[in-house]
Short mmCIF file of C-alpha atoms in Angstrom, two decimals:
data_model
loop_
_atom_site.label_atom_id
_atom_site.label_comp_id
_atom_site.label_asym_id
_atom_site.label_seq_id
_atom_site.Cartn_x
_atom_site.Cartn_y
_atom_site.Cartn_z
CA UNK F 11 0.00 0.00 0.00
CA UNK F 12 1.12 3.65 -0.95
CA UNK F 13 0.34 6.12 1.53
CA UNK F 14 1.10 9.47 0.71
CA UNK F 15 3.15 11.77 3.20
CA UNK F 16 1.20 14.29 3.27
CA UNK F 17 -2.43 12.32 3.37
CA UNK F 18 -4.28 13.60 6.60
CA UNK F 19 -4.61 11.06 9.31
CA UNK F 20 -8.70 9.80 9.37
CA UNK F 21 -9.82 11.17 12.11
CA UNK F 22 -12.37 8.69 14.60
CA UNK F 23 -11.68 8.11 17.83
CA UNK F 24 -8.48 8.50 19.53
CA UNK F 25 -5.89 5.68 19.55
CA UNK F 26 -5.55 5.35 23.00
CA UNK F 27 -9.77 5.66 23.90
CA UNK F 28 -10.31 3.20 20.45
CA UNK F 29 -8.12 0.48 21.35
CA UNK F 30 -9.76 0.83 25.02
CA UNK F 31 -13.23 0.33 23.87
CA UNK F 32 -12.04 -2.29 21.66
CA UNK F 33 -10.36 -4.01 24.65
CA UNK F 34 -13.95 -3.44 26.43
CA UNK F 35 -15.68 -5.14 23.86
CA UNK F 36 -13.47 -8.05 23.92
CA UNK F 37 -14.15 -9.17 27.33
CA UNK F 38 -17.79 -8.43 27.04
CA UNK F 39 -17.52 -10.96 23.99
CA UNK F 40 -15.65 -13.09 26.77
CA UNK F 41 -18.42 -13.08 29.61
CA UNK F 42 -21.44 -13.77 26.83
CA UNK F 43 -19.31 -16.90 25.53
CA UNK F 44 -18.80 -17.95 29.23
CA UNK F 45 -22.15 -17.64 29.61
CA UNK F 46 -23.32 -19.71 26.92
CA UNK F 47 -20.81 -22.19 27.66
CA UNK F 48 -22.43 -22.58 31.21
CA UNK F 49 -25.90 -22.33 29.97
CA UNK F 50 -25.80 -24.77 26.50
CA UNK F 51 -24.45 -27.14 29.81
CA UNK F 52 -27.29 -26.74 31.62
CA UNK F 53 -29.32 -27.37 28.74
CA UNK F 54 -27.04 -30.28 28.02
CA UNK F 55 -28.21 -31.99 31.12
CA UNK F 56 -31.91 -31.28 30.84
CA UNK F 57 -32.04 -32.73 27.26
CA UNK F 58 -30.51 -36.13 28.97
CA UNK F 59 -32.68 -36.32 32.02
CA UNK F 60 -35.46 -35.23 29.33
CA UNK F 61 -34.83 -38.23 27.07
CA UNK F 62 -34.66 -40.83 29.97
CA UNK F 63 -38.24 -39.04 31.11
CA UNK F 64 -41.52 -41.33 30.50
CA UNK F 65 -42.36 -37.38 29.87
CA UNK F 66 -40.19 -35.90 28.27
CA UNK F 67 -41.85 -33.44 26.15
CA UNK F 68 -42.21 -30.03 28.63
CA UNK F 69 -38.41 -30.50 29.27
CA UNK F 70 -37.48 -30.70 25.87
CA UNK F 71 -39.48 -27.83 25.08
CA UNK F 72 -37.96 -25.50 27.87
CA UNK F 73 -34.58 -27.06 26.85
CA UNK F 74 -35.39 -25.76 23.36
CA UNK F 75 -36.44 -22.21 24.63
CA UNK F 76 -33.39 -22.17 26.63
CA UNK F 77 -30.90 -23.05 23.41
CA UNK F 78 -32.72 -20.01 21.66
CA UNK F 79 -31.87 -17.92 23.81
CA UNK F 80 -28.12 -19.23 23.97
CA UNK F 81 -28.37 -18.52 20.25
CA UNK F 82 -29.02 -15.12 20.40
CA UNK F 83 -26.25 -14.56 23.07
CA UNK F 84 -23.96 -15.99 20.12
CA UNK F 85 -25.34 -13.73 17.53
CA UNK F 86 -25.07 -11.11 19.55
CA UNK F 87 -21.13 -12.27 20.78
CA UNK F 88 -20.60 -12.30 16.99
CA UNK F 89 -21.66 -8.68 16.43
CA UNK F 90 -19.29 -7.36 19.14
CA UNK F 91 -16.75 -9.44 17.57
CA UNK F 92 -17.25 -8.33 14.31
CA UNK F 93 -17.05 -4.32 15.95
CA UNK F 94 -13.91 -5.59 17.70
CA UNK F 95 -12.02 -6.33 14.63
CA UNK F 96 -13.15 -3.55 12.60
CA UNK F 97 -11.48 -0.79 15.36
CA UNK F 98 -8.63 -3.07 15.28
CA UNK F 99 -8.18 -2.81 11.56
CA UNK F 100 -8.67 0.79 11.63
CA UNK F 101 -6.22 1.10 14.43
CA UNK F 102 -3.45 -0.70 12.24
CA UNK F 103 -4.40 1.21 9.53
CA UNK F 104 -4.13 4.50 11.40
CA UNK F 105 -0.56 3.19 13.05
CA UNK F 106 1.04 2.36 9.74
CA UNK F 107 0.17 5.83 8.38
CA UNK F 108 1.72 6.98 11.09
CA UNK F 109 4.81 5.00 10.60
CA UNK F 110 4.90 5.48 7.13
CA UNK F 111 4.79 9.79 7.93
CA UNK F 112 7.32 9.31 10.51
CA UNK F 113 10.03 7.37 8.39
CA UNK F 114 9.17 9.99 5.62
CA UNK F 115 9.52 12.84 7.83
CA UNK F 116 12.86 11.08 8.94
CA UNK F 117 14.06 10.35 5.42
CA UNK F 118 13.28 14.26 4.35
CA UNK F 119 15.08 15.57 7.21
CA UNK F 120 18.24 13.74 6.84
CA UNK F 121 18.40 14.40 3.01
CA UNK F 122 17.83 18.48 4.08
CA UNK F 123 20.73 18.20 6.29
CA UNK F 124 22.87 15.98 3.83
CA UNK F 125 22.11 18.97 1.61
CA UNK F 126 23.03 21.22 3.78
CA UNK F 127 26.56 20.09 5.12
CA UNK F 128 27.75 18.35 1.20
CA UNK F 129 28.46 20.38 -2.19
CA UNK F 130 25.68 19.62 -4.30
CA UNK F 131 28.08 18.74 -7.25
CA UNK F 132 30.94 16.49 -5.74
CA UNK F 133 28.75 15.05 -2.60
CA UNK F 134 31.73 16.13 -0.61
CA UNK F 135 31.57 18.55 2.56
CA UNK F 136 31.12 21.90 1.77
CA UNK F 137 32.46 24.83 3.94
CA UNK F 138 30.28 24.51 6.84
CA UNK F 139 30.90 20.69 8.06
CA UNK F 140 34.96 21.74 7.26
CA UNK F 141 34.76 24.64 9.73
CA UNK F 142 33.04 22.10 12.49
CA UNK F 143 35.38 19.17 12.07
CA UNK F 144 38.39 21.82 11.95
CA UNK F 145 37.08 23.13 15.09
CA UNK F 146 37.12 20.01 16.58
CA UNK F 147 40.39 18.98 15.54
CA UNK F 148 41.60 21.81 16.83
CA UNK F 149 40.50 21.21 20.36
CA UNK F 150 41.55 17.65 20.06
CA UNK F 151 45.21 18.94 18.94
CA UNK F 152 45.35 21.47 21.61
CA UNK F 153 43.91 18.80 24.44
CA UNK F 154 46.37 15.63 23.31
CA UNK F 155 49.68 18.03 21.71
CA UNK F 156 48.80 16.93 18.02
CA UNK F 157 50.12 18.40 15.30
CA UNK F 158 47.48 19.61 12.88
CA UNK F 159 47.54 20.49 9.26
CA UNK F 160 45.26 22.17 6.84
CA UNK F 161 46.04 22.53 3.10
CA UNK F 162 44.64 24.35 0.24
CA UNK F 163 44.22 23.11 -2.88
CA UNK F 164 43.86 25.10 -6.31
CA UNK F 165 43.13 23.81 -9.51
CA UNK F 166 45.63 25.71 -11.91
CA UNK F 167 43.96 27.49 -15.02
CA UNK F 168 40.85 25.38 -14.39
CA UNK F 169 38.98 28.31 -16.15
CA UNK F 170 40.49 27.64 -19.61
CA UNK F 171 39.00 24.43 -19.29
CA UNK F 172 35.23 25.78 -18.98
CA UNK F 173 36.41 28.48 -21.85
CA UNK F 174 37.48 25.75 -24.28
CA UNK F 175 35.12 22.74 -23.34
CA UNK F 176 32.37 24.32 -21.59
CA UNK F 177 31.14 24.28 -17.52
CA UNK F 178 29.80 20.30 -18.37
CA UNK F 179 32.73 19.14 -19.17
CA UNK F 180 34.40 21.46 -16.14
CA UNK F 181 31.93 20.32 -13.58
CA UNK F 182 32.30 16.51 -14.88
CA UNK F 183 36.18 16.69 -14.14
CA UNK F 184 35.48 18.66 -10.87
CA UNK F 185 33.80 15.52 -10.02
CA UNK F 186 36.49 13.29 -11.02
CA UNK F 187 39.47 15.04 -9.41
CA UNK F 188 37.08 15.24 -5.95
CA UNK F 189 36.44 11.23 -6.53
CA UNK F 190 40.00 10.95 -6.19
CA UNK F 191 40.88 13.16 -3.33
CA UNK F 192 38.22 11.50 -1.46
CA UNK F 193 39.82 8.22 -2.19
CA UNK F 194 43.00 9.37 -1.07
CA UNK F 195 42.14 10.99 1.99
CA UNK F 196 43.05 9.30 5.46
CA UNK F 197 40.33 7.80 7.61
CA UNK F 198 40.25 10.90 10.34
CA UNK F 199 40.70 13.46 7.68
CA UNK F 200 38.35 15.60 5.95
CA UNK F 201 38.21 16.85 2.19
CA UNK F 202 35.82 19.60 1.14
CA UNK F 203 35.23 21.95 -1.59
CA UNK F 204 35.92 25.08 -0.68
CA UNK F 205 34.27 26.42 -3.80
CA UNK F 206 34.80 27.08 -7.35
CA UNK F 207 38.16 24.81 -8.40
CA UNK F 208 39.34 24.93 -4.71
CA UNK F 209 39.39 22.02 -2.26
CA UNK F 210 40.91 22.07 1.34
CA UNK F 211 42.37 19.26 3.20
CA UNK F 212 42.15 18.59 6.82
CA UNK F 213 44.89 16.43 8.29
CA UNK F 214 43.94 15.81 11.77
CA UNK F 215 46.82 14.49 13.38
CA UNK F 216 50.48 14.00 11.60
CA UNK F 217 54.24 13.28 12.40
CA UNK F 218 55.25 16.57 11.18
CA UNK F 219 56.17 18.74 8.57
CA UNK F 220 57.56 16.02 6.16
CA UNK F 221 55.01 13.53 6.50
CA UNK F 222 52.72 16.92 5.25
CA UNK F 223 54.71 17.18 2.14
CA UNK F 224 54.27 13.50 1.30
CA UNK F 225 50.74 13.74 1.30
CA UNK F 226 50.54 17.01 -0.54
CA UNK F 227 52.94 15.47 -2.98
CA UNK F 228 50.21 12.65 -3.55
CA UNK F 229 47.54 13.99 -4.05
CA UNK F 230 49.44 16.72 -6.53
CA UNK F 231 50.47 13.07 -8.31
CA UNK F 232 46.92 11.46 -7.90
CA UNK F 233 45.04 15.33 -9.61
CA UNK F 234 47.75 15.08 -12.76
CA UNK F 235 46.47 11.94 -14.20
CA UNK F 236 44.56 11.66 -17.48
CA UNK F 237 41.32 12.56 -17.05
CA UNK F 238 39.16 10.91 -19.74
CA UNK F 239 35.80 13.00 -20.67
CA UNK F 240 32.82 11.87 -22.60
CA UNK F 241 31.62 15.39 -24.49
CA UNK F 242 29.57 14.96 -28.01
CA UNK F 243 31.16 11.92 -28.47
CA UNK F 244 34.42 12.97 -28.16
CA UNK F 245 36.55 11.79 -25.44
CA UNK F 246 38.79 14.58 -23.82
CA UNK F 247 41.44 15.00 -21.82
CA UNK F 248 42.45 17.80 -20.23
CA UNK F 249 45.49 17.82 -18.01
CA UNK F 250 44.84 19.11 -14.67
CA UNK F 251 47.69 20.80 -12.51
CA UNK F 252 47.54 21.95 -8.78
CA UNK F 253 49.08 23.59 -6.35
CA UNK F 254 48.62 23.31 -2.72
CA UNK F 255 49.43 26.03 0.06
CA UNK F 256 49.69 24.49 3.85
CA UNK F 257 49.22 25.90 7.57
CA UNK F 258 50.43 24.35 10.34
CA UNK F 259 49.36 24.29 13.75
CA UNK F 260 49.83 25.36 16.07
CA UNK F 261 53.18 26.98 13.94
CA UNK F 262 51.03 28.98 11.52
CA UNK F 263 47.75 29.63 14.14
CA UNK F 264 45.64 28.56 16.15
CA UNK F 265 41.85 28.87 15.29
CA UNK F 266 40.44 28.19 11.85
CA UNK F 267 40.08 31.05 10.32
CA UNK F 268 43.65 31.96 10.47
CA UNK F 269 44.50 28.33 9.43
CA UNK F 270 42.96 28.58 6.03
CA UNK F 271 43.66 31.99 5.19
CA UNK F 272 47.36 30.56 5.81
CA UNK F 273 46.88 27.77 3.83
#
């Protein structure tokens, strides 16, 4: 069943009161079948001491009267019942549009903020999420003595690229050069596009100055292969160039901003 988000909940009796008078019902349906039980007994045993009569046609009478009435007790147990599972359908009915709202409501709230914290071309973090995980790198350096790194990485003449290709082709290898930093980042570490052709790089914890380098000098070698671009059924590829600025901390600051104007 589809249930749209948005579809208005039906609106009888509360959940909590409907389930209560179901629950009601239920054990009236309980005492009437009880009743019969103890009754179509009774009538049981008048229908044998009846049949062993030399008489026994007033007992079998009353004993017929009696069973009547047993069998409107039934009918009337079976009308209950038959109200029973009707507020029970509607109240799994009612409970799985609710579900269904809830998980949608869940789903469209953690796509807003997935739009809100990624760059809606590369999926990668955009500026915001880098400012909060910096800031809490930067407490974690300060608390343990970490060193701390954040680098800044510019895509050289990317704009000829748009000029000569167009911005599809640009945004397609935007995409592909941000695939690859993301595969070559470090499991702590944080890559985000800082906008345009710019990326920056959070290393959250390193040796030192030289084990800095060595990644920078990776990810330089990891941006300069081929790209290979499908465009009007041409393949390109442009060769892509880079050039990465770093800040150090706490060497070159100490708080974030100051960090990636640095960098």
């Amino acid at each position: 069943m589809k249930t749209d988000p948005s579809t208005s909940l039906p609106a009888p009796a509360k959940p909590a009161q409907a389930l209560t008078e179901a629950l009601g019902q239920s054990e009236r349906v309980q005492e009437i079948v009880e009743e019969c039980a103890t009754e179509l007994t009774s009538v049981n045993v008048v229908l044998k001491h009846g049949l062993a009569d030399q008489h026994p046609q007033t007992k079998i009478e009353k004993a017929l009267e009696k069973s009547e009435v047993i069998e409107d007790k039934v009918q009337e147990a079976s009308e209950v019942l038959v109200e029973v599972n009707q507020t029970l359908e509607r109240e799994v009915h009612e409970r799985r549009v609710l579900e269904f709202q809830f998980a949608a409501a869940t789903e469209q709230k953690d796509a807003a903020r997935q739009a809100s914290l990624h760059d809606p071309l590369t999926g990668l973090p955009n500026r915001a999420l880098f400012n909060d995980r910096l800031e809490h790198g930067l407490a974690q350096a300060q608390r343990h003595g970490w060193n701390l790194a954040v680098m800044f990485i510019d895509l050289d003449n990317f704009k000829d690229i748009n000029d000569t290709h167009g911005h599809d082709v640009g945004d397609t290898v935007l995409k592909i050069i941000a695939g690859r930093l993301k595969e070559n980042t470090r499991g702590d570490d944080t890559i985000s596009r800082f906008g345009g052709d710019e990326f920056l790089y959070l290393l959250s914890e390193t040796r030192g100055e030289q084990d800095v380098a060595s990644i920078a000098a990776k990810l330089i070698e990891v941006i300069q292969e081929a790209c290979e671009v499908g465009a009007g059924g041409v393949t390109l590829r442009p060769c892509i160039h880079a050039s990465i600025g770093i800040a150090m901390f706490p060497r070159d600051g100490t708080t974030a901003e100051v960090l990636i104007k640095r960098a």
